[in-house]
C-alpha cells in the first residue's frame, strides 16, 4: 500500500529525484546530448505501483536498514528494498545486477548504491536461484544494495530508488557483437524513480 506523505515529503522527493537524475547521467551516460535526454526522462512512481522495466515488472513498497553482526567478520549494514516481481515473457529471466543493472538507490542524492555482491536479489524468498518464471505471476522480491564498509546511517532515512529499463537487442557496433539479442540497458528510455521511507531495524546476529 502506498505510503501517505505530507506536502514537505513530496517537495523532498521531487528535489531528490532531480539530483539523482544528474548523478545517474554522469555515471551512466556519455556526451552532452545523451545527458540532456536522460535528465528529461523521469517517470515518478509511488511505492506499490507497478514499474515495467522491459525485462521484468516490479513493485517496490518497503525498505529496511539493519546492522548484521557476526563473530567471524566486522559488522555490516544491510539495505533491503522489497516488493514483487513478475515475468511477462516466454523464458525464465533474472533481474539485472551491477553498474548495468535494473537498480540504483541513494540516501544523500549524490552517492549511488548499486547491486553488486554475490546474491543481491531474492525471488520467492530464495537468493540461491533468483530466477523469475515466465508465468506472469507476481512473486515476492527483494533487492540488496551495497552500502560500503564505511557506511553510517544518515539522520534522514529517506531513500530514492531508481529503476532502469532494459531492451532485448544485439548491440552490434562496427561488426562487433554476438549476433544474438540479449537484455541490456535501454539508454533512450526514461527511468523510474520513487521515494521510500526506510525502517531502521535492531541489530541482528547471523
PDB file of C-alpha atoms in Angstrom:
ATOM      1  CA  UNK A   1       0.000   0.000   0.000  1.00  0.00           C
ATOM      2  CA  UNK A   2       1.460   3.432  -0.947  1.00  0.00           C
ATOM      3  CA  UNK A   3       2.687   5.470   1.993  1.00  0.00           C
ATOM      4  CA  UNK A   4       0.894   8.708   2.819  1.00  0.00           C
ATOM      5  CA  UNK A   5       3.283  11.633   2.546  1.00  0.00           C
ATOM      6  CA  UNK A   6       2.949  15.236   3.711  1.00  0.00           C
ATOM      7  CA  UNK A   7       3.461  18.116   1.304  1.00  0.00           C
ATOM      8  CA  UNK A   8       7.029  18.599   2.554  1.00  0.00           C
ATOM      9  CA  UNK A   9       7.777  14.972   1.768  1.00  0.00           C
ATOM     10  CA  UNK A  10       6.536  15.490  -1.799  1.00  0.00           C
ATOM     11  CA  UNK A  11       8.814  18.514  -2.221  1.00  0.00           C
ATOM     12  CA  UNK A  12      11.766  16.475  -0.942  1.00  0.00           C
ATOM     13  CA  UNK A  13      11.025  13.640  -3.374  1.00  0.00           C
ATOM     14  CA  UNK A  14      10.899  15.921  -6.408  1.00  0.00           C
ATOM     15  CA  UNK A  15      14.157  17.638  -5.413  1.00  0.00           C
ATOM     16  CA  UNK A  16      15.823  14.352  -4.520  1.00  0.00           C
ATOM     17  CA  UNK A  17      14.909  12.730  -7.825  1.00  0.00           C
ATOM     18  CA  UNK A  18      16.279  15.745  -9.686  1.00  0.00           C
ATOM     19  CA  UNK A  19      19.694  15.278  -8.100  1.00  0.00           C
ATOM     20  CA  UNK A  20      19.588  11.537  -8.717  1.00  0.00           C
ATOM     21  CA  UNK A  21      18.993  12.310 -12.393  1.00  0.00           C
ATOM     22  CA  UNK A  22      22.208  14.315 -12.504  1.00  0.00           C
ATOM     23  CA  UNK A  23      24.174  11.631 -10.687  1.00  0.00           C
ATOM     24  CA  UNK A  24      22.839   8.885 -12.954  1.00  0.00           C
ATOM     25  CA  UNK A  25      23.529  10.957 -16.036  1.00  0.00           C
ATOM     26  CA  UNK A  26      27.144  11.448 -15.024  1.00  0.00           C
ATOM     27  CA  UNK A  27      27.503   7.785 -14.064  1.00  0.00           C
ATOM     28  CA  UNK A  28      25.747   6.090 -16.971  1.00  0.00           C
ATOM     29  CA  UNK A  29      25.630   8.357 -19.987  1.00  0.00           C
ATOM     30  CA  UNK A  30      28.342   9.906 -22.156  1.00  0.00           C
ATOM     31  CA  UNK A  31      28.010  13.075 -24.212  1.00  0.00           C
ATOM     32  CA  UNK A  32      26.014  16.278 -23.711  1.00  0.00           C
ATOM     33  CA  UNK A  33      23.113  15.187 -25.907  1.00  0.00           C
ATOM     34  CA  UNK A  34      22.638  11.943 -24.014  1.00  0.00           C
ATOM     35  CA  UNK A  35      22.949  13.804 -20.715  1.00  0.00           C
ATOM     36  CA  UNK A  36      20.138  16.170 -21.654  1.00  0.00           C
ATOM     37  CA  UNK A  37      17.927  13.331 -22.837  1.00  0.00           C
ATOM     38  CA  UNK A  38      18.463  11.441 -19.589  1.00  0.00           C
ATOM     39  CA  UNK A  39      17.836  14.499 -17.419  1.00  0.00           C
ATOM     40  CA  UNK A  40      14.423  14.972 -19.057  1.00  0.00           C
ATOM     41  CA  UNK A  41      13.443  11.313 -18.859  1.00  0.00           C
ATOM     42  CA  UNK A  42      11.959  10.622 -15.432  1.00  0.00           C
ATOM     43  CA  UNK A  43       8.794   8.726 -14.596  1.00  0.00           C
ATOM     44  CA  UNK A  44       7.868   9.097 -10.928  1.00  0.00           C
ATOM     45  CA  UNK A  45       6.257   6.185  -9.140  1.00  0.00           C
ATOM     46  CA  UNK A  46       4.761   5.708  -5.683  1.00  0.00           C
ATOM     47  CA  UNK A  47       5.552   2.681  -3.501  1.00  0.00           C
ATOM     48  CA  UNK A  48       3.404  -0.255  -4.595  1.00  0.00           C
ATOM     49  CA  UNK A  49       2.893   0.941  -8.170  1.00  0.00           C
ATOM     50  CA  UNK A  50       3.981  -1.384 -10.973  1.00  0.00           C
ATOM     51  CA  UNK A  51       7.188  -0.491 -12.826  1.00  0.00           C
ATOM     52  CA  UNK A  52       7.620  -2.124 -16.234  1.00  0.00           C
ATOM     53  CA  UNK A  53      11.381  -2.309 -16.719  1.00  0.00           C
ATOM     54  CA  UNK A  54      11.175  -4.155 -20.033  1.00  0.00           C
ATOM     55  CA  UNK A  55      12.768  -7.374 -18.847  1.00  0.00           C
ATOM     56  CA  UNK A  56      10.627  -7.687 -15.701  1.00  0.00           C
ATOM     57  CA  UNK A  57       7.783  -5.872 -13.960  1.00  0.00           C
ATOM     58  CA  UNK A  58       8.470  -4.750 -10.380  1.00  0.00           C
ATOM     59  CA  UNK A  59       6.676  -3.230  -7.433  1.00  0.00           C
ATOM     60  CA  UNK A  60       8.671  -1.779  -4.525  1.00  0.00           C
ATOM     61  CA  UNK A  61       6.878  -0.863  -1.319  1.00  0.00           C
ATOM     62  CA  UNK A  62       9.111  -1.295   1.732  1.00  0.00           C
ATOM     63  CA  UNK A  63      12.748  -0.777   2.754  1.00  0.00           C
ATOM     64  CA  UNK A  64      14.737  -1.773   5.845  1.00  0.00           C
ATOM     65  CA  UNK A  65      18.216  -0.995   7.137  1.00  0.00           C
ATOM     66  CA  UNK A  66      19.813  -3.342   9.657  1.00  0.00           C
ATOM     67  CA  UNK A  67      23.269  -3.904  11.118  1.00  0.00           C
ATOM     68  CA  UNK A  68      24.335  -7.530  10.766  1.00  0.00           C
ATOM     69  CA  UNK A  69      26.711  -8.850  13.445  1.00  0.00           C
ATOM     70  CA  UNK A  70      28.921 -11.930  13.071  1.00  0.00           C
ATOM     71  CA  UNK A  71      31.660 -13.464  15.236  1.00  0.00           C
ATOM     72  CA  UNK A  72      33.906 -14.067  12.210  1.00  0.00           C
ATOM     73  CA  UNK A  73      33.576 -10.702  10.445  1.00  0.00           C
ATOM     74  CA  UNK A  74      33.162  -6.983  11.046  1.00  0.00           C
ATOM     75  CA  UNK A  75      29.600  -5.691  11.405  1.00  0.00           C
ATOM     76  CA  UNK A  76      27.969  -4.622   8.165  1.00  0.00           C
ATOM     77  CA  UNK A  77      24.823  -2.765   7.199  1.00  0.00           C
ATOM     78  CA  UNK A  78      22.187  -4.425   5.047  1.00  0.00           C
ATOM     79  CA  UNK A  79      19.828  -2.261   2.995  1.00  0.00           C
ATOM     80  CA  UNK A  80      16.891  -4.230   1.594  1.00  0.00           C
ATOM     81  CA  UNK A  81      14.068  -2.972  -0.608  1.00  0.00           C
ATOM     82  CA  UNK A  82      11.163  -5.394  -1.014  1.00  0.00           C
ATOM     83  CA  UNK A  83       8.116  -5.804  -3.209  1.00  0.00           C
ATOM     84  CA  UNK A  84       7.120  -8.124  -6.032  1.00  0.00           C
ATOM     85  CA  UNK A  85       8.337  -9.132  -9.486  1.00  0.00           C
ATOM     86  CA  UNK A  86       6.641 -10.836 -12.430  1.00  0.00           C
ATOM     87  CA  UNK A  87       7.877 -12.079 -15.791  1.00  0.00           C
ATOM     88  CA  UNK A  88       5.557 -11.411 -18.775  1.00  0.00           C
ATOM     89  CA  UNK A  89       7.899 -13.080 -21.293  1.00  0.00           C
ATOM     90  CA  UNK A  90       8.216 -16.636 -22.603  1.00  0.00           C
ATOM     91  CA  UNK A  91      11.507 -17.542 -20.937  1.00  0.00           C
ATOM     92  CA  UNK A  92      12.906 -17.555 -17.403  1.00  0.00           C
ATOM     93  CA  UNK A  93      14.725 -14.332 -16.502  1.00  0.00           C
ATOM     94  CA  UNK A  94      16.531 -12.810 -13.552  1.00  0.00           C
ATOM     95  CA  UNK A  95      16.948  -9.141 -12.597  1.00  0.00           C
ATOM     96  CA  UNK A  96      19.996  -7.352 -13.993  1.00  0.00           C
ATOM     97  CA  UNK A  97      22.694  -6.526 -11.423  1.00  0.00           C
ATOM     98  CA  UNK A  98      25.717  -4.257 -11.082  1.00  0.00           C
ATOM     99  CA  UNK A  99      26.537  -0.995 -12.860  1.00  0.00           C
ATOM    100  CA  UNK A 100      24.485  -2.055 -15.885  1.00  0.00           C
ATOM    101  CA  UNK A 101      21.618  -3.386 -13.790  1.00  0.00           C
ATOM    102  CA  UNK A 102      17.994  -2.541 -13.095  1.00  0.00           C
ATOM    103  CA  UNK A 103      18.506  -0.742  -9.780  1.00  0.00           C
ATOM    104  CA  UNK A 104      20.286   2.144  -8.106  1.00  0.00           C
ATOM    105  CA  UNK A 105      19.480   3.878  -4.819  1.00  0.00           C
ATOM    106  CA  UNK A 106      20.718   6.818  -2.785  1.00  0.00           C
ATOM    107  CA  UNK A 107      20.282   8.407   0.630  1.00  0.00           C
ATOM    108  CA  UNK A 108      22.280  11.597   0.082  1.00  0.00           C
ATOM    109  CA  UNK A 109      21.179  12.170  -3.549  1.00  0.00           C
ATOM    110  CA  UNK A 110      24.784  12.032  -4.815  1.00  0.00           C
ATOM    111  CA  UNK A 111      26.285   8.686  -3.738  1.00  0.00           C
ATOM    112  CA  UNK A 112      24.727   5.919  -5.819  1.00  0.00           C
ATOM    113  CA  UNK A 113      24.267   2.468  -4.319  1.00  0.00           C
ATOM    114  CA  UNK A 114      24.191  -0.393  -6.813  1.00  0.00           C
ATOM    115  CA  UNK A 115      23.515  -4.134  -6.707  1.00  0.00           C
ATOM    116  CA  UNK A 116      26.921  -5.776  -6.606  1.00  0.00           C
ATOM    117  CA  UNK A 117      27.655  -8.727  -4.371  1.00  0.00           C
ATOM    118  CA  UNK A 118      27.116 -12.455  -4.628  1.00  0.00           C
ATOM    119  CA  UNK A 119      23.348 -12.617  -4.061  1.00  0.00           C
ATOM    120  CA  UNK A 120      21.808  -9.138  -4.410  1.00  0.00           C
ATOM    121  CA  UNK A 121      18.328 -10.458  -5.255  1.00  0.00           C
ATOM    122  CA  UNK A 122      15.830 -12.821  -3.669  1.00  0.00           C
ATOM    123  CA  UNK A 123      12.867 -14.153  -5.642  1.00  0.00           C
ATOM    124  CA  UNK A 124      10.176 -16.046  -3.779  1.00  0.00           C
ATOM    125  CA  UNK A 125      12.414 -15.983  -0.701  1.00  0.00           C
ATOM    126  CA  UNK A 126      15.364 -17.650  -2.473  1.00  0.00           C
ATOM    127  CA  UNK A 127      18.718 -15.948  -3.045  1.00  0.00           C
ATOM    128  CA  UNK A 128      20.361 -19.080  -4.446  1.00  0.00           C
ATOM    129  CA  UNK A 129      18.178 -19.182  -7.558  1.00  0.00           C
ATOM    130  CA  UNK A 130      16.825 -15.654  -8.112  1.00  0.00           C
ATOM    131  CA  UNK A 131      15.035 -16.599 -11.341  1.00  0.00           C
ATOM    132  CA  UNK A 132      11.571 -15.394 -12.328  1.00  0.00           C
ATOM    133  CA  UNK A 133       9.471 -17.970 -14.146  1.00  0.00           C
ATOM    134  CA  UNK A 134       7.634 -16.910 -17.330  1.00  0.00           C
ATOM    135  CA  UNK A 135       4.136 -17.242 -15.868  1.00  0.00           C
ATOM    136  CA  UNK A 136       3.370 -13.520 -15.430  1.00  0.00           C
ATOM    137  CA  UNK A 137       2.588 -14.214 -11.761  1.00  0.00           C
ATOM    138  CA  UNK A 138       3.784 -11.713  -9.095  1.00  0.00           C
ATOM    139  CA  UNK A 139       6.138 -13.277  -6.549  1.00  0.00           C
ATOM    140  CA  UNK A 140       7.927 -11.843  -3.518  1.00  0.00           C
ATOM    141  CA  UNK A 141      11.078  -9.932  -4.415  1.00  0.00           C
ATOM    142  CA  UNK A 142      13.877  -8.138  -2.587  1.00  0.00           C
ATOM    143  CA  UNK A 143      16.976  -6.274  -3.717  1.00  0.00           C
ATOM    144  CA  UNK A 144      20.038  -5.733  -1.504  1.00  0.00           C
ATOM    145  CA  UNK A 145      22.083  -2.600  -2.120  1.00  0.00           C
ATOM    146  CA  UNK A 146      25.791  -2.365  -1.343  1.00  0.00           C
ATOM    147  CA  UNK A 147      26.293   0.474   1.160  1.00  0.00           C
ATOM    148  CA  UNK A 148      30.052   0.041   1.711  1.00  0.00           C
ATOM    149  CA  UNK A 149      32.231  -0.723   4.723  1.00  0.00           C
ATOM    150  CA  UNK A 150      32.382   2.900   5.872  1.00  0.00           C
ATOM    151  CA  UNK A 151      28.628   3.419   5.803  1.00  0.00           C
ATOM    152  CA  UNK A 152      26.958   5.251   8.687  1.00  0.00           C
ATOM    153  CA  UNK A 153      23.161   5.553   8.744  1.00  0.00           C
ATOM    154  CA  UNK A 154      22.108   9.113   7.932  1.00  0.00           C
ATOM    155  CA  UNK A 155      19.734  11.094  10.107  1.00  0.00           C
ATOM    156  CA  UNK A 156      17.335  11.278   7.169  1.00  0.00           C
ATOM    157  CA  UNK A 157      16.375   7.738   6.171  1.00  0.00           C
ATOM    158  CA  UNK A 158      14.506   8.838   3.045  1.00  0.00           C
ATOM    159  CA  UNK A 159      15.671   6.678   0.149  1.00  0.00           C
ATOM    160  CA  UNK A 160      15.342   7.360  -3.579  1.00  0.00           C
ATOM    161  CA  UNK A 161      15.292   4.195  -5.711  1.00  0.00           C
ATOM    162  CA  UNK A 162      15.855   4.380  -9.466  1.00  0.00           C
ATOM    163  CA  UNK A 163      14.701   1.555 -11.745  1.00  0.00           C
ATOM    164  CA  UNK A 164      16.356   1.498 -15.152  1.00  0.00           C
ATOM    165  CA  UNK A 165      14.577  -0.108 -18.114  1.00  0.00           C
ATOM    166  CA  UNK A 166      16.079  -2.786 -20.348  1.00  0.00           C
ATOM    167  CA  UNK A 167      15.685  -3.728 -24.017  1.00  0.00           C
ATOM    168  CA  UNK A 168      16.173  -7.043 -25.827  1.00  0.00           C
ATOM    169  CA  UNK A 169      18.686  -6.236 -28.571  1.00  0.00           C
ATOM    170  CA  UNK A 170      22.026  -7.170 -30.067  1.00  0.00           C
ATOM    171  CA  UNK A 171      24.288  -4.172 -29.549  1.00  0.00           C
ATOM    172  CA  UNK A 172      26.325  -4.799 -32.658  1.00  0.00           C
ATOM    173  CA  UNK A 173      28.757  -1.965 -33.393  1.00  0.00           C
ATOM    174  CA  UNK A 174      31.204  -1.869 -36.326  1.00  0.00           C
ATOM    175  CA  UNK A 175      30.743  -5.559 -36.955  1.00  0.00           C
ATOM    176  CA  UNK A 176      31.412  -6.497 -33.342  1.00  0.00           C
ATOM    177  CA  UNK A 177      28.705  -8.358 -31.475  1.00  0.00           C
ATOM    178  CA  UNK A 178      27.394 -11.801 -30.795  1.00  0.00           C
ATOM    179  CA  UNK A 179      24.580 -11.632 -33.321  1.00  0.00           C
ATOM    180  CA  UNK A 180      22.215 -12.846 -30.593  1.00  0.00           C
ATOM    181  CA  UNK A 181      19.858 -10.431 -28.792  1.00  0.00           C
ATOM    182  CA  UNK A 182      20.300 -10.105 -25.030  1.00  0.00           C
ATOM    183  CA  UNK A 183      18.795  -7.941 -22.322  1.00  0.00           C
ATOM    184  CA  UNK A 184      20.729  -4.692 -21.833  1.00  0.00           C
ATOM    185  CA  UNK A 185      20.071  -1.143 -20.712  1.00  0.00           C
ATOM    186  CA  UNK A 186      17.757   0.914 -22.899  1.00  0.00           C
ATOM    187  CA  UNK A 187      19.685   4.197 -22.968  1.00  0.00           C
ATOM    188  CA  UNK A 188      16.902   6.003 -24.870  1.00  0.00           C
ATOM    189  CA  UNK A 189      14.132   5.173 -22.391  1.00  0.00           C
ATOM    190  CA  UNK A 190      13.250   7.256 -19.316  1.00  0.00           C
ATOM    191  CA  UNK A 191      13.981   5.700 -15.950  1.00  0.00           C
ATOM    192  CA  UNK A 192      11.652   5.343 -12.993  1.00  0.00           C
ATOM    193  CA  UNK A 193      12.210   6.870  -9.560  1.00  0.00           C
ATOM    194  CA  UNK A 194      10.370   6.565  -6.270  1.00  0.00           C
ATOM    195  CA  UNK A 195      10.881   7.594  -2.663  1.00  0.00           C
ATOM    196  CA  UNK A 196      10.653   5.148   0.228  1.00  0.00           C
ATOM    197  CA  UNK A 197      11.000   5.817   3.971  1.00  0.00           C
ATOM    198  CA  UNK A 198      13.446   3.245   5.332  1.00  0.00           C
ATOM    199  CA  UNK A 199      12.631   1.334   8.523  1.00  0.00           C
ATOM    200  CA  UNK A 200      15.642   1.035  10.846  1.00  0.00           C
ATOM    201  CA  UNK A 201      15.677  -2.426  12.453  1.00  0.00           C
ATOM    202  CA  UNK A 202      17.541  -3.561  15.587  1.00  0.00           C
ATOM    203  CA  UNK A 203      20.927  -5.274  15.030  1.00  0.00           C
ATOM    204  CA  UNK A 204      20.818  -8.983  14.260  1.00  0.00           C
ATOM    205  CA  UNK A 205      23.446 -11.729  14.709  1.00  0.00           C
ATOM    206  CA  UNK A 206      23.910 -14.255  11.909  1.00  0.00           C
TER     207      UNK A 206
END
